[in-house]
Amino acid sequence: MGLFGKTPEKPPKDLINEWSLKIRKEMRVIDRQIRDIQREEEKVKRSIKDAAKKGQKDVCIILAKEMIQSKKAVNKLYASKAQMNSVLLSMKNQLGEYDLYFYFDHKIFSHNTKLLNVYFILGMFVLEAVLRMAGALQKSTEVMKAMQSLIKVPEIQATMRDLSKEMMKAGIIEEMLEDTLEGMDDEEEMEEAAEAEVDRILFEITAVASSETRFWG
């Protein structure tokens, strides 16, 4: 708690370090989710193989749709990781500019050792004000776009929402409007994709031409 009951604002460097830790933690959550989905994919692939051997085309198609949805989910998670890396890089760049400015200003003052104490103290107040301006976080369109996408990812949604609020408060992004509408998959396209997925899996398993892998006419 600071003077007059106000909590002092955290320095930009501290904010960025905190946000980076939170983002890296959520990236590990994404990694675990990807591994879980891929393990389930292997189980489904084995089930498709068994169903194909029994000539159960309908079962194969249903399972193939599951595979397609799983692959889409994994692709979205990988895209989310890329966006999180983009946010980390943008913040690191801002932090780098802040650290560089801090270093050079201290270097300048360190060479003025013959100044009277009063001027030195006054200079330090000026330096503090300059550093505060230099260290102010700048608005980033790149970060804002990435965060708009990340708050739609169910696995990390809560953390990303909280992080977005903190970034808005710090001035790095503006208020965002969530667009939760997702495009619906076309049923006919899904059927075609499912059949193609079945053929692909059977070809992968049997290592023969796709026309020979069909267990049904």
XYZ file of C-alpha atoms in Angstrom:
217
model
C 0.000 0.000 0.000
C 1.417 3.372 -0.986
C 0.739 6.915 0.166
C -2.883 8.029 0.600
C -4.039 4.404 0.608
C -3.202 3.820 -3.063
C -1.427 0.705 -4.255
C 1.567 1.750 -6.371
C 1.582 0.567 -9.974
C 4.005 -2.218 -10.795
C 6.978 -1.349 -13.020
C 6.588 -2.488 -16.644
C 9.436 -4.960 -16.199
C 7.622 -6.684 -13.324
C 4.350 -6.771 -15.256
C 5.974 -8.341 -18.300
C 7.774 -10.934 -16.191
C 4.506 -11.880 -14.469
C 2.614 -12.132 -17.755
C 5.393 -14.195 -19.312
C 5.275 -16.687 -16.440
C 1.502 -17.035 -16.789
C 1.718 -17.532 -20.542
C 4.463 -20.157 -20.267
C 2.390 -22.004 -17.689
C -0.583 -22.065 -20.058
C 1.660 -23.245 -22.889
C 2.468 -26.309 -20.784
C -1.282 -26.860 -20.380
C -1.619 -26.747 -24.173
C 1.224 -29.256 -24.575
C -0.469 -31.701 -22.205
C -3.770 -31.305 -24.041
C -2.104 -32.023 -27.384
C -0.484 -35.180 -26.016
C -3.812 -36.366 -24.581
C -5.617 -35.832 -27.888
C -2.897 -37.597 -29.861
C -3.039 -40.609 -27.540
C -6.784 -40.825 -28.135
C -6.193 -40.547 -31.889
C -4.041 -43.676 -31.784
C -6.830 -45.558 -30.015
C -9.375 -44.418 -32.603
C -7.033 -45.405 -35.422
C -6.803 -48.945 -34.023
C -10.596 -49.054 -33.738
C -10.930 -48.027 -37.394
C -8.581 -50.840 -38.366
C -10.642 -53.386 -36.428
C -13.936 -52.095 -37.855
C -12.551 -52.135 -41.403
C -11.496 -55.761 -41.059
C -15.085 -56.571 -40.108
C -16.444 -54.596 -43.072
C -18.194 -52.079 -40.787
C -18.168 -49.052 -43.066
C -20.566 -46.942 -40.973
C -18.472 -47.480 -37.850
C -15.324 -46.512 -39.754
C -16.920 -43.277 -40.974
C -18.085 -42.316 -37.478
C -14.640 -42.995 -36.029
C -12.965 -41.142 -38.902
C -15.057 -38.057 -38.093
C -13.685 -38.244 -34.561
C -10.175 -38.353 -36.005
C -10.855 -35.299 -38.162
C -12.195 -33.320 -35.210
C -9.180 -34.362 -33.139
C -6.755 -33.209 -35.809
C -8.577 -29.879 -36.090
C -8.366 -29.477 -32.319
C -4.629 -30.209 -32.332
C -4.051 -27.738 -35.181
C -5.922 -25.037 -33.248
C -3.859 -25.754 -30.145
C -0.619 -25.495 -32.111
C -1.866 -22.200 -33.578
C -2.599 -21.001 -30.041
C 0.951 -21.857 -28.976
C 2.289 -19.848 -31.906
C 0.154 -16.870 -30.859
C 1.367 -17.169 -27.277
C 4.957 -17.173 -28.516
C 4.148 -14.061 -30.524
C 2.861 -12.320 -27.383
C 5.986 -13.361 -25.454
C 8.241 -12.010 -28.202
C 6.378 -8.694 -28.385
C 6.639 -8.213 -24.637
C 10.292 -9.251 -24.633
C 11.009 -6.599 -27.260
C 9.385 -3.927 -25.098
C 11.322 -5.144 -22.076
C 14.556 -5.075 -24.077
C 13.985 -1.433 -25.030
C 13.312 -0.588 -21.389
C 16.464 -2.340 -20.127
C 18.618 -0.677 -22.798
C 17.337 2.766 -21.898
C 17.891 2.077 -18.216
C 21.498 1.028 -18.846
C 22.487 4.030 -20.922
C 20.995 6.588 -18.552
C 22.783 5.117 -15.566
C 26.005 5.126 -17.564
C 25.605 8.830 -18.283
C 25.078 9.677 -14.634
C 27.966 7.484 -13.471
C 30.421 9.727 -15.378
C 29.218 12.882 -13.570
C 30.760 12.027 -10.200
C 32.053 15.596 -9.664
C 28.600 17.123 -9.559
C 27.402 18.442 -6.223
C 25.130 16.131 -4.255
C 22.166 18.387 -4.712
C 22.504 18.224 -8.486
C 23.032 14.493 -8.339
C 19.856 14.000 -6.309
C 17.944 16.279 -8.662
C 19.362 14.344 -11.593
C 18.171 11.063 -10.123
C 14.650 12.438 -9.844
C 14.821 13.445 -13.497
C 16.200 10.017 -14.394
C 13.389 8.292 -12.550
C 10.811 10.321 -14.463
C 12.526 9.630 -17.798
C 12.753 5.918 -17.060
C 9.100 5.832 -16.154
C 8.240 7.342 -19.527
C 10.662 5.084 -21.404
C 9.414 2.024 -19.572
C 5.763 2.698 -20.256
C 4.231 -0.185 -22.152
C 3.217 0.685 -25.683
C -0.020 -0.414 -27.339
C 0.524 -3.463 -29.525
C -1.866 -4.442 -32.320
C -0.065 -7.769 -32.638
C -0.606 -8.613 -28.972
C -4.242 -7.522 -29.145
C -4.996 -9.763 -32.140
C -3.293 -12.713 -30.475
C -5.175 -12.221 -27.210
C -8.498 -11.973 -29.073
C -7.856 -15.453 -30.437
C -6.473 -16.898 -27.206
C -9.511 -15.980 -25.100
C -11.545 -18.316 -27.349
C -9.424 -21.377 -26.505
C -11.395 -23.339 -23.866
C -8.313 -24.912 -22.252
C -6.783 -21.528 -21.354
C -9.783 -19.210 -21.610
C -10.022 -18.153 -17.958
C -6.338 -17.262 -17.641
C -6.261 -15.435 -20.975
C -9.328 -13.369 -20.016
C -7.670 -12.304 -16.760
C -4.432 -11.565 -18.582
C -6.281 -9.461 -21.169
C -7.846 -7.377 -18.396
C -4.410 -6.759 -16.877
C -3.008 -5.763 -20.267
C -5.935 -3.395 -20.882
C -5.324 -1.790 -17.499
C -1.631 -1.383 -18.336
C -2.497 0.144 -21.715
C -0.830 -2.475 -23.919
C -4.142 -3.457 -25.559
C -7.563 -1.856 -25.933
C -10.902 -3.265 -24.853
C -11.764 -6.318 -26.887
C -15.097 -7.582 -28.143
C -15.319 -11.358 -27.994
C -16.571 -13.068 -31.130
C -17.649 -16.511 -30.010
C -19.333 -17.556 -33.242
C -17.625 -20.508 -34.890
C -18.171 -21.639 -38.463
C -20.288 -24.777 -38.747
C -18.804 -27.736 -40.600
C -20.611 -28.642 -43.805
C -22.031 -32.175 -43.403
C -21.293 -33.240 -46.988
C -17.707 -32.050 -46.744
C -17.359 -33.880 -43.435
C -18.583 -37.137 -45.008
C -16.079 -36.836 -47.852
C -13.287 -35.974 -45.448
C -14.221 -38.923 -43.229
C -14.052 -41.383 -46.127
C -10.722 -39.925 -47.202
C -9.454 -40.268 -43.640
C -10.511 -43.929 -43.519
C -8.696 -44.622 -46.791
C -5.622 -42.794 -45.545
C -5.524 -44.768 -42.301
C -6.046 -48.080 -44.072
C -3.321 -47.238 -46.574
C -0.994 -46.329 -43.720
C -1.764 -49.585 -41.906
C -1.645 -52.007 -44.829
C 0.934 -50.156 -46.979
C -0.913 -51.014 -50.205
C -2.701 -48.960 -52.851
C -5.797 -47.166 -51.585
C -8.056 -48.975 -54.056
C -7.007 -52.278 -52.500
C -7.556 -51.081 -48.965
C -11.311 -50.694 -49.331
C -13.014 -53.491 -47.441
C -16.351 -52.657 -49.008
C -17.598 -52.218 -52.545
